Amino acid sequence: MSTQKADNTKTYKLGVALSGGGAKGFAHLGVMQALQDNGISPDIISGTSAGALAGVLIADGYEPHDIITLFEKKAFKQFAQITMPKCGFFHTKPFYAFLEKHLTARTFEELKIPLLVVATDIEEGKSHTFSSGPLLETIVASCAFPIVFSPVEIGGKHYVDGGLFKNFPVSIIRKQCKTIIGVNVSPLNRVKYRESLKYIIERSYHYLSISNTFLDRQLCDILLELANLNEYPMFDLEHPREIYQRGYNFTLKWMEENEHKLSTFVH
């Protein structure tokens, strides 16, 4: 953890921002492992939705390649419990149980690396950044895809997926960091039309979240965008290692092609 001010104005030398993206977020772990294998580790992490989940596990002390084993051979029903639709089709109790089992920290303050998490206040229509206090419900809230999952109550307010307003949380750490590596696993892409409700919901949400990432993309010193993940559905738990490997390979290739740029910003 960095507590020294870089160039007398920034609290952290290197920040990493991780976007939302459903199952494509497994690629975040591959990216982070590739960076770590090359001696690059963040002093602070920000995350939305899938990025928040990847971020909290890394901030808790897990090696990225070990996190993948937590998700292999898992089914969606092991993270969500179907319910009578009222505010969402699924309860998030199994997701809470997963986090309780695998996270050591119970508050942001207990994490080994500082973490900022974005969720959406659905009543006020505002993006909210969490950086202190209870941890588990905040992660669940950031991942609570509307309609599919019920909102999460925190401090008397109800929160859903942070991607509604801030799918790529670069701006929330920009002023604190000398350098920011932004990892966007959900850039604008084309996916062949399928006549299904699931396709319409996923594509509509994709376009909604894309619309709030333009400024944040410009705020990155290094922008890593993975556009080769189109075939993976939002709730795909069948290919976590495959998606991880794509993130890893993409990052190694980028580093080989941009060695000078990377060393200028990071070292």
Short mmCIF file of N, CA, C and O in Angstrom, two decimals, residues 194 196-203 233-235:
data_model
loop_
_atom_site.label_atom_id
_atom_site.label_comp_id
_atom_site.label_asym_id
_atom_site.label_seq_id
_atom_site.Cartn_x
_atom_site.Cartn_y
_atom_site.Cartn_z
N ARG A 194 -29.80 -11.83 -32.02
CA ARG A 194 -30.48 -13.07 -31.67
C ARG A 194 -31.88 -12.73 -31.18
O ARG A 194 -32.06 -11.77 -30.42
N SER A 196 -34.10 -13.06 -28.82
CA SER A 196 -34.32 -13.52 -27.46
C SER A 196 -34.36 -12.32 -26.52
O SER A 196 -33.71 -11.30 -26.76
N LEU A 197 -35.12 -12.46 -25.45
CA LEU A 197 -35.23 -11.40 -24.45
C LEU A 197 -33.88 -11.17 -23.78
O LEU A 197 -33.50 -10.02 -23.51
N LYS A 198 -33.16 -12.25 -23.53
CA LYS A 198 -31.86 -12.15 -22.90
C LYS A 198 -30.92 -11.28 -23.74
O LYS A 198 -30.19 -10.43 -23.21
N TYR A 199 -30.91 -11.50 -25.05
CA TYR A 199 -30.06 -10.71 -25.95
C TYR A 199 -30.43 -9.24 -25.88
O TYR A 199 -29.55 -8.37 -25.76
N ILE A 200 -31.72 -8.93 -25.92
CA ILE A 200 -32.17 -7.53 -25.90
C ILE A 200 -31.77 -6.85 -24.60
O ILE A 200 -31.29 -5.71 -24.59
N ILE A 201 -31.95 -7.55 -23.48
CA ILE A 201 -31.60 -6.96 -22.18
C ILE A 201 -30.10 -6.70 -22.10
O ILE A 201 -29.66 -5.60 -21.71
N GLU A 202 -29.30 -7.68 -22.48
CA GLU A 202 -27.85 -7.54 -22.38
C GLU A 202 -27.33 -6.44 -23.30
O GLU A 202 -26.48 -5.63 -22.90
N ARG A 203 -27.84 -6.39 -24.52
CA ARG A 203 -27.36 -5.38 -25.46
C ARG A 203 -27.82 -3.98 -25.04
O ARG A 203 -27.06 -3.02 -25.15
N PRO A 233 -21.71 -14.51 -22.75
CA PRO A 233 -22.89 -13.86 -22.17
C PRO A 233 -22.56 -13.25 -20.81
O PRO A 233 -21.59 -13.62 -20.15
N MET A 234 -23.42 -12.34 -20.37
CA MET A 234 -23.17 -11.60 -19.14
C MET A 234 -23.02 -12.51 -17.93
O MET A 234 -22.21 -12.24 -17.04
N PHE A 235 -23.80 -13.57 -17.87
CA PHE A 235 -23.77 -14.44 -16.68
C PHE A 235 -23.14 -15.79 -17.00
O PHE A 235 -23.52 -16.82 -16.44
#
